Coordinates of C-alpha atoms and ligand atoms in Angstrom, one line a residue:
M283 CA 12.9 39.6 57.1
Q284 CA 9.4 40.3 56.3
K285 CA 9.4 39.6 52.8
K286 CA 10.6 36.1 54.0
W287 CA 8.0 36.0 55.7
L288 CA 5.6 36.9 53.4
L289 CA 7.2 34.3 50.8
G290 CA 6.6 31.2 53.4
V291 CA 3.0 32.3 53.8
I292 CA 2.6 32.6 50.1
L293 CA 4.5 29.0 49.3
G294 CA 2.6 27.7 51.8
I295 CA -0.5 28.7 50.3
S296 CA 0.4 27.7 47.1
L297 CA 1.1 24.3 48.2
I298 CA -2.1 23.6 49.3
I299 CA -3.6 24.7 46.0
F300 CA -1.3 22.7 44.3
G301 CA -2.2 19.5 46.5
I302 CA -6.1 20.0 45.9
I303 CA -5.5 19.9 42.4
G304 CA -3.6 16.5 42.9
V305 CA -6.4 15.4 44.7
L306 CA -8.8 15.9 41.8
Y307 CA -6.3 15.1 39.4
N308 CA -5.7 11.9 40.6
P309 CA -8.6 9.9 40.0
I310 CA -8.6 10.4 36.1
S311 CA -5.3 9.4 35.6
K312 CA -4.4 7.4 32.5
D313 CA -4.8 3.7 34.6
N314 CA -8.5 4.8 36.6
L315 CA -10.0 3.9 33.3
S316 CA -12.8 1.4 34.6
L317 CA -16.5 2.2 34.7
N318 CA -17.7 3.1 37.6
P319 CA -21.0 1.1 38.8
N320 CA -23.0 3.6 40.3
T321 CA -23.6 5.5 37.5
V322 CA -24.2 2.5 35.3
E323 CA -27.9 2.2 33.6
T324 CA -31.0 -0.4 34.3
P325 CA -33.6 -0.1 31.7
N326 CA -37.0 -1.7 32.1
L327 CA -36.9 -4.2 29.5
S328 CA -40.5 -5.0 27.7
E329 CA -40.3 -8.7 26.9
N330 CA -39.5 -8.1 23.2
Q331 CA -37.3 -5.2 24.0
Q332 CA -34.9 -8.1 25.3
S333 CA -34.3 -8.9 21.7
G334 CA -30.4 -10.0 22.9
P335 CA -28.1 -11.1 25.5
S336 CA -27.8 -8.6 28.3
N337 CA -24.2 -7.5 29.8
N338 CA -23.9 -7.0 33.9
S339 CA -24.7 -3.8 33.1
G340 CA -28.3 -4.0 32.3
N341 CA -27.6 -2.8 28.8
I342 CA -29.0 -4.7 25.8
I343 CA -25.9 -5.4 23.5
R344 CA -25.9 -4.5 19.8
A345 CA -24.5 -5.6 17.0
L346 CA -21.6 -3.8 16.2
P347 CA -22.8 -1.2 13.4
I348 CA -20.6 -1.1 10.4
P349 CA -20.6 2.3 9.1
K350 CA -21.3 2.2 5.3
L351 CA -18.8 2.8 2.2
Q352 CA -19.8 6.1 1.0
E353 CA -21.0 6.6 -2.7
D354 CA -17.9 7.8 -5.2
I355 CA -20.6 9.6 -7.5
D356 CA -17.5 10.6 -10.2
P357 CA -17.7 7.4 -12.6
D358 CA -14.6 8.1 -13.5
P359 CA -12.3 5.4 -12.4
N360 CA -9.2 7.9 -11.8
R361 CA -11.5 10.3 -10.2
S362 CA -13.9 10.6 -6.6
E363 CA -16.7 13.0 -5.6
F364 CA -18.5 12.3 -2.4
N365 CA -20.9 14.0 -0.9
L366 CA -20.7 14.7 3.2
V367 CA -23.3 16.4 5.0
A368 CA -23.1 17.2 8.7
Q369 CA -26.8 16.9 10.1
E370 CA -28.4 17.1 13.5
G371 CA -30.3 13.6 14.8
S372 CA -31.1 11.7 17.2
S373 CA -30.2 7.8 18.2
N374 CA -31.1 5.0 20.5
F375 CA -28.0 3.9 22.6
I376 CA -29.5 2.5 25.5
D377 CA -32.8 0.6 25.0
G378 CA -35.8 3.2 25.2
K379 CA -33.8 6.5 25.4
T380 CA -33.4 8.8 23.0
T381 CA -30.1 10.4 22.5
P382 CA -29.8 13.6 20.9
T383 CA -26.7 13.5 18.0
L384 CA -24.7 14.8 15.3
G385 CA -23.5 12.7 12.5
Y386 CA -22.3 12.9 8.4
N387 CA -25.2 11.4 5.9
G388 CA -26.4 10.1 9.3
N389 CA -27.2 10.3 12.9
Y390 CA -23.9 9.4 14.5
L391 CA -20.5 9.2 13.0
G392 CA -19.9 9.3 9.2
P393 CA -19.5 6.6 6.6
V394 CA -16.3 5.8 5.5
L395 CA -14.2 7.4 2.3
K396 CA -12.5 5.0 0.7
V397 CA -10.4 6.3 -1.9
K398 CA -6.7 5.2 -3.5
K399 CA -3.5 6.6 -4.2
G400 CA -2.9 8.6 -7.1
N401 CA -6.6 9.0 -7.8
E402 CA -8.3 13.0 -7.7
V403 CA -10.6 13.3 -4.8
T404 CA -13.6 16.3 -4.6
I405 CA -15.7 16.3 -1.8
N406 CA -19.1 18.5 -0.8
V407 CA -19.4 19.0 2.6
E408 CA -22.8 20.7 3.3
N409 CA -23.6 22.0 6.9
K410 CA -27.1 21.3 7.9
L411 CA -26.3 22.3 12.1
S412 CA -27.2 25.6 13.2
D413 CA -23.8 26.0 13.9
D414 CA -20.3 26.7 12.0
T415 CA -18.8 23.6 11.5
S416 CA -15.2 22.7 9.7
V417 CA -14.0 19.0 8.4
H418 CA -10.6 18.2 9.0
W419 CA -8.9 15.1 7.1
H420 CA -6.8 13.8 9.9
G421 CA -3.2 12.7 8.6
L422 CA -4.1 13.7 4.9
E423 CA -1.5 14.9 2.9
V424 CA -2.6 18.2 1.3
E425 CA -2.4 21.8 0.8
G426 CA -3.4 24.3 3.7
A427 CA -6.7 25.1 2.2
N428 CA -7.8 21.5 1.8
D429 CA -7.0 21.0 5.4
G430 CA -10.6 22.1 7.0
G431 CA -9.0 23.5 9.9
P432 CA -9.9 26.5 11.8
H433 CA -9.2 28.5 8.5
Q434 CA -12.0 26.7 6.7
V435 CA -15.5 27.5 8.7
I436 CA -18.3 26.5 6.5
H437 CA -21.4 28.1 7.9
P438 CA -25.1 26.6 8.3
E439 CA -26.3 25.9 4.7
E440 CA -22.9 26.5 3.3
I441 CA -20.9 23.9 0.9
W442 CA -17.5 23.1 1.2
K443 CA -15.8 22.3 -1.9
P444 CA -12.2 20.9 -1.5
S445 CA -10.3 18.8 -4.4
F446 CA -7.1 17.5 -3.7
P447 CA -4.8 14.7 -4.8
I448 CA -4.1 11.3 -2.9
Q449 CA -0.5 11.5 -2.6
Q450 CA 0.3 9.3 0.2
E451 CA 0.4 5.3 0.9
A452 CA -2.7 3.0 1.8
A453 CA -3.9 4.0 5.3
T454 CA -6.8 4.7 7.6
L455 CA -6.8 8.1 8.1
W456 CA -9.9 10.3 9.6
F457 CA -12.3 12.8 9.9
H458 CA -13.5 15.3 12.0
P459 CA -14.5 19.8 12.7
H460 CA -12.2 21.6 13.7
V461 CA -13.6 25.2 14.4
I462 CA -12.6 27.3 17.7
G463 CA -14.5 26.3 20.1
T464 CA -16.8 23.7 19.2
T465 CA -14.4 21.1 17.8
A466 CA -14.1 18.7 20.9
T467 CA -18.4 19.5 21.6
Q468 CA -19.1 18.7 18.0
V469 CA -17.0 15.4 18.1
Y470 CA -18.6 14.3 21.5
Y471 CA -21.6 14.1 19.6
G472 CA -20.7 12.5 17.1
L473 CA -19.2 14.7 14.1
A474 CA -16.2 11.8 12.6
G475 CA -15.3 9.1 10.0
L476 CA -13.2 7.2 8.7
I477 CA -11.0 7.5 5.6
I478 CA -9.4 4.6 4.1
V479 CA -6.7 5.1 1.1
E480 CA -5.5 2.3 -0.7
D481 CA -2.8 1.4 -3.1
D482 CA -1.1 -1.0 -5.5
N483 CA 0.9 -2.3 -2.5
S484 CA -2.1 -2.1 -0.2
L485 CA -4.2 -4.0 -2.7
S486 CA -1.2 -7.0 -3.5
L487 CA -0.6 -7.8 -0.4
N488 CA -3.4 -10.8 0.1
L489 CA -4.4 -9.0 4.0
P490 CA -8.0 -9.3 4.7
N491 CA -9.6 -6.4 2.7
E492 CA -13.3 -7.1 2.6
Y493 CA -14.8 -4.2 3.7
G494 CA -17.3 -4.8 6.1
A495 CA -16.6 -8.9 6.2
N496 CA -12.5 -9.0 7.2
D497 CA -11.5 -5.9 7.3
I498 CA -13.7 -3.7 9.9
P499 CA -13.7 -0.3 11.1
L500 CA -13.7 0.3 15.2
V501 CA -14.6 3.7 15.9
L502 CA -13.3 3.6 19.8
Q503 CA -15.3 6.3 21.9
D504 CA -16.2 7.0 25.1
R505 CA -19.6 8.3 26.8
R506 CA -21.8 9.6 29.4
F507 CA -25.2 9.2 29.4
D508 CA -27.9 11.5 31.3
D509 CA -30.9 9.7 33.0
D510 CA -32.9 10.8 30.0
G511 CA -30.7 9.2 27.3
S512 CA -28.6 12.8 26.2
F513 CA -25.5 12.5 26.2
V514 CA -23.4 14.3 29.3
Y515 CA -20.6 16.6 28.3
N516 CA -17.5 16.8 31.0
D517 CA -14.9 19.2 30.2
N518 CA -14.2 20.0 34.0
M519 CA -11.1 17.4 34.4
M520 CA -7.9 18.2 34.1
E521 CA -7.4 15.6 31.3
G522 CA -10.5 16.5 29.4
A523 CA -14.0 15.0 28.6
F524 CA -14.2 11.1 29.6
G525 CA -17.4 8.5 29.8
D526 CA -18.3 6.0 31.5
K527 CA -19.5 4.0 28.6
M528 CA -17.6 2.2 25.8
M529 CA -18.7 3.1 22.5
V530 CA -17.2 1.3 19.1
N531 CA -18.8 2.1 15.8
G532 CA -21.7 4.0 18.1
A533 CA -23.0 1.0 19.5
I534 CA -22.2 0.3 23.6
T535 CA -19.9 -2.6 24.5
P536 CA -21.4 -3.8 21.5
Y537 CA -20.7 -8.1 19.8
L538 CA -19.6 -8.9 16.6
D539 CA -20.0 -12.6 14.7
V540 CA -16.6 -13.8 13.3
D541 CA -15.6 -16.7 11.2
Q542 CA -12.6 -18.5 12.5
R543 CA -10.3 -16.9 10.5
K544 CA -8.2 -13.7 10.3
M545 CA -9.6 -10.5 10.7
R546 CA -7.8 -7.1 9.8
F547 CA -9.5 -4.2 12.6
R548 CA -8.4 -0.8 11.2
I549 CA -8.9 1.0 15.1
L550 CA -9.3 5.0 15.6
N551 CA -8.8 5.8 19.3
G552 CA -12.0 8.6 18.4
A553 CA -12.4 9.3 22.3
N554 CA -12.1 13.2 23.1
A555 CA -9.5 12.5 25.9
R556 CA -9.4 8.5 26.7
N557 CA -6.4 6.6 26.2
F558 CA -7.0 3.0 25.2
N559 CA -5.0 -0.1 26.3
L560 CA -6.0 -2.9 24.3
Q561 CA -6.2 -6.2 24.8
L562 CA -8.1 -9.9 24.0
S563 CA -9.8 -11.2 27.2
D564 CA -7.6 -14.5 27.1
S565 CA -4.2 -11.8 26.5
S566 CA -3.3 -13.7 23.4
Q567 CA -1.3 -11.9 21.0
Y568 CA -2.2 -10.3 17.5
Y569 CA -0.5 -8.4 14.8
Q570 CA -0.1 -5.2 13.9
I571 CA 0.5 -4.2 10.4
G572 CA -0.2 -0.2 10.1
T573 CA -0.1 2.6 11.9
D574 CA -1.4 6.4 11.6
G575 CA -0.1 6.9 8.0
G576 CA 0.5 3.8 6.9
L577 CA 1.8 0.1 6.9
L578 CA 4.3 -1.1 8.7
E579 CA 7.6 -2.6 7.3
A580 CA 6.8 -5.9 9.3
P581 CA 3.8 -6.9 11.2
V582 CA 4.4 -6.6 14.9
T583 CA 3.2 -9.3 17.0
L584 CA 1.5 -7.6 20.0
N585 CA -1.0 -8.8 23.1
T586 CA -1.1 -4.9 24.5
L587 CA -2.2 -2.2 22.0
F588 CA -1.8 1.3 23.4
L589 CA -3.5 4.2 21.7
S590 CA -4.0 7.8 22.8
P591 CA -6.7 10.0 20.7
G592 CA -6.4 10.6 17.5
E593 CA -4.3 8.0 16.6
R594 CA -5.2 4.6 14.2
A595 CA -3.7 1.2 14.5
E596 CA -4.5 -1.4 12.4
I597 CA -4.8 -5.1 13.2
V598 CA -5.1 -8.5 12.6
V599 CA -6.2 -11.0 14.7
D600 CA -6.0 -14.9 13.4
F601 CA -9.8 -16.4 15.4
S602 CA -9.0 -19.7 13.5
R603 CA -7.3 -21.0 17.4
Y604 CA -10.7 -20.5 18.6
S605 CA -13.7 -22.9 18.1
K606 CA -17.1 -22.2 18.1
G607 CA -19.3 -20.4 20.6
E608 CA -16.4 -19.3 22.2
E609 CA -17.1 -15.9 22.6
I610 CA -13.4 -12.9 22.9
E611 CA -13.4 -10.0 24.6
L612 CA -11.6 -6.8 23.5
R613 CA -11.0 -5.0 26.8
N614 CA -9.4 -1.6 27.6
K615 CA -7.4 -3.2 30.2
N616 CA -10.1 -4.9 32.1
T617 CA -12.9 -2.9 30.6
L618 CA -15.3 -4.1 28.1
I619 CA -15.2 -3.0 25.0
M620 CA -16.7 -5.2 22.5
T621 CA -17.0 -9.1 22.4
F622 CA -16.2 -11.3 19.3
R623 CA -18.9 -14.6 19.0
I624 CA -16.5 -17.5 17.1
G625 CA -18.7 -18.7 14.9
D626 CA -17.5 -20.9 12.0
E627 CA -14.6 -22.9 10.5
L628 CA -13.8 -20.9 6.9
V629 CA -11.3 -21.6 4.5
D630 CA -9.2 -18.6 4.6
N631 CA -6.6 -17.5 1.8
T632 CA -5.4 -14.6 3.2
V633 CA -2.2 -14.0 4.6
I634 CA 0.1 -11.9 7.2
P635 CA 3.2 -10.9 5.2
D636 CA 6.8 -11.0 6.8
V637 CA 7.2 -8.0 4.3
L638 CA 4.5 -5.2 4.2
N639 CA 5.8 -2.3 2.8
E640 CA 9.2 -0.6 2.6
I641 CA 9.4 2.5 4.5
K642 CA 12.0 5.4 3.8
W643 CA 13.7 6.4 6.4
F644 CA 15.1 10.1 7.1
D645 CA 18.2 10.7 7.8
E646 CA 18.7 12.9 10.6
S647 CA 21.4 15.1 8.6
V648 CA 18.4 16.4 6.4
A649 CA 16.6 18.5 9.0
S650 CA 17.3 21.5 8.1
T651 CA 15.6 22.8 11.7
I652 CA 15.7 21.6 15.6
K653 CA 12.8 23.0 17.0
T654 CA 11.8 22.3 20.7
I655 CA 8.0 22.2 21.7
E656 CA 6.8 22.1 25.1
L657 CA 3.6 20.9 26.2
D658 CA 2.9 22.7 29.9
G659 CA -0.2 22.6 32.5
M660 CA -3.7 20.5 32.6
G661 CA -6.9 21.6 32.5
H662 CA -8.1 24.6 31.0
M663 CA -4.5 26.2 31.6
V664 CA -2.6 24.2 28.8
T665 CA 0.5 26.0 26.8
I666 CA 3.0 25.3 24.0
N667 CA 5.9 26.4 24.3
G668 CA 4.2 28.9 27.4
R669 CA 1.3 30.6 24.7
Q670 CA -1.9 29.5 23.7
F671 CA -3.3 29.1 20.3
D672 CA -4.0 32.6 18.4
M673 CA -6.0 32.2 15.1
H674 CA -3.9 35.0 14.0
R675 CA -0.6 34.2 15.1
I676 CA 1.9 32.3 13.0
D677 CA 4.0 30.4 15.3
D678 CA 6.3 28.8 12.3
K679 CA 7.3 29.9 9.1
V680 CA 8.7 26.8 7.1
N681 CA 9.9 26.3 3.9
L682 CA 8.0 24.3 1.8
G683 CA 10.0 20.9 1.2
D684 CA 12.0 21.3 4.8
V685 CA 12.7 18.5 6.8
Q686 CA 12.2 19.4 10.6
I687 CA 13.1 17.5 13.8
W688 CA 10.7 18.6 16.5
E689 CA 11.8 17.8 20.1
I690 CA 8.6 17.3 22.2
S691 CA 8.0 17.1 25.8
T692 CA 6.1 17.9 28.3
I693 CA 7.3 20.2 31.2
P694 CA 7.3 17.9 34.3
G695 CA 5.7 19.8 37.4
M696 CA 3.0 20.4 39.8
M697 CA 1.3 21.0 37.2
T698 CA 2.1 17.9 34.7
S699 CA -0.5 16.0 33.0
N700 CA -0.5 12.3 32.2
G701 CA 0.9 13.2 29.0
H702 CA -0.6 14.7 25.8
P703 CA -1.0 12.9 22.1
F704 CA 0.5 15.5 20.0
H705 CA -0.3 15.7 15.8
I706 CA 0.5 17.7 13.7
H707 CA -1.6 18.5 10.3
G708 CA -1.0 17.6 6.8
T709 CA 1.8 15.5 7.0
Q710 CA 3.4 12.1 8.4
F711 CA 6.2 11.9 10.3
Q712 CA 8.7 9.1 11.9
I713 CA 9.5 8.9 15.5
L714 CA 13.4 9.0 16.6
S715 CA 13.4 8.4 20.0
R716 CA 11.5 8.4 23.2
D717 CA 13.3 9.6 26.2
G718 CA 16.6 9.2 23.3
G719 CA 16.2 5.5 23.6
E720 CA 14.8 3.1 21.5
I721 CA 11.3 3.1 20.4
P722 CA 9.0 0.1 20.2
D723 CA 8.7 -1.5 16.9
N724 CA 5.1 -0.1 16.3
E725 CA 5.7 3.2 16.6
K726 CA 8.2 2.0 13.7
G727 CA 6.1 3.4 11.0
W728 CA 4.4 6.7 9.5
K729 CA 3.1 8.7 12.1
D730 CA 0.4 11.8 12.8
T731 CA 0.1 11.8 16.1
V732 CA 2.3 10.6 18.7
F733 CA 1.6 10.2 22.5
I734 CA 4.3 12.2 24.6
G735 CA 3.8 10.8 28.3
G736 CA 3.6 13.3 31.5
T737 CA 7.7 13.7 31.9
E738 CA 8.8 12.5 28.6
T739 CA 10.8 14.0 25.7
V740 CA 10.0 12.2 22.3
R741 CA 11.8 13.6 18.5
I742 CA 10.4 12.9 15.7
I743 CA 11.7 14.0 12.1
V744 CA 8.8 16.0 10.2
P745 CA 8.8 16.5 6.5
F746 CA 6.6 19.8 5.2
N747 CA 5.7 19.4 1.4
Y748 CA 2.3 21.1 0.9
K749 CA 2.1 25.2 1.6
G750 CA -0.1 26.8 3.9
A751 CA -1.2 27.4 7.2
F752 CA -1.2 24.2 9.5
M753 CA -2.3 23.0 12.8
Y754 CA -0.3 21.4 15.3
H755 CA -2.0 20.8 18.7
C756 CA -2.9 18.1 21.6
H757 CA -5.4 15.8 20.9
I758 CA -7.3 15.9 24.0
L759 CA -9.8 17.9 22.3
E760 CA -10.5 19.7 25.6
H761 CA -6.8 21.0 25.6
E762 CA -7.0 21.8 21.9
E763 CA -9.7 23.6 23.2
A764 CA -8.0 25.5 26.2
G765 CA -5.4 26.3 23.5
M766 CA -2.7 24.0 23.8
M767 CA -2.3 24.3 19.7
G768 CA 0.1 26.5 17.5
Q769 CA 0.1 27.4 13.7
L770 CA 2.7 26.7 11.3
E771 CA 2.7 28.3 7.6
V772 CA 4.4 26.7 4.8
Y773 CA 5.3 29.0 1.9
Ligands
C2O1073 CU1 -7.8 15.7 14.6 CU2 -6.1 18.9 14.1 O1 -6.6 16.9 14.3
CU1074 CU1 -4.9 17.0 11.9
CU1075 CU1 -2.9 17.7 26.1

């Protein structure tokens, strides 16, 4: 009798606690992505600082920065060698204010490493930071020792020199730090860059592929600023660190002048935690041509593209349907990300081919194992299969060459999050189903990161063709850091 009474009290208290968590958790739901007008800065500008039109938030609108292509210092056409220096710097995002930042070979973000399938690549990664770092090649199929995960720490003043062949097809990949405890902040302060892989197929398609002209990378991030211009990194939220300003390639809501032709955009969701639902302001359609790990078999027509942290998509927008002087916005639902300012008519010889790629689909029967992955919790209380990450524990042993089916789900309950972008290192997989049903056409391609919704079960089929230790984790970087990560070893 007494026990029952005590249970009732405990249940009551728990309900109150969960209620409070629920209230805290709601305002940052996936749908609530609009800018809060109260936190927007209105800088005082001198006459000559008013160089561009200002938007309603009071920021100077800048031209979209285009990351530079990193010079290949190996003259051999079959080899590439790049120098990458992780360094401290400062940036000017808000007029008249200086933001301490981190970058590769510069103040913020990094250059693009362009490589070709079949090439042998060497990268000299130098750590000029005052902290440990590592550089992980997200989406790259390499052996564990070259992966740049938490095992390949680069101490300050050290150089790490991985060397590996590019054995995968054309895709847009990226790189970022992956050390235990500082991944999320190092990325937030600016450490991230893109890798473009080309192959004979991608080069033969006559898609827009003139880098910086009609082939443009878009690194999407959200950031929060203090009054003095410095970044505010706030990870006290249930779903990770969010910002109230949209940035593309390191500029707040920039513009890009585009001629009336087809433009290819290689889009990375480089945010720590925010999902994007990408739309054009006229709700018009565009084509997705690529997923994380390669080109789709055929272009997919879309007017909303969902991208969770870590995911990439290549899209083509045909600006020939607009006329000179028009402005088209790229938005995250209703929030401005950037503006396309339409320029002149242009002869455009590029095409969006009906057939982009040939993908060898795995048959489920080749899978040796069916594995269950349960993602649970939110905030700092997150687990995979009930456990938090332990660097000294191998969670799964996998035979080299194995193909496995992973059934990944978010555990429903009072501590359920809005979902988790689930990523596996060193491989590209295929999505089999979502909640037992069909997947959208734009997910029928090679993936290394897949969003698992709040109550969803997603089945994927994944090959393990490279030896070594690899991480798998939620790509909300605050969840990863809080332990929503596991480790597998291929041997
Ligand atoms: Cu972007 Cu562990 O990865
Ligand atoms: Cu990765
Ligand atoms: Cu997560």
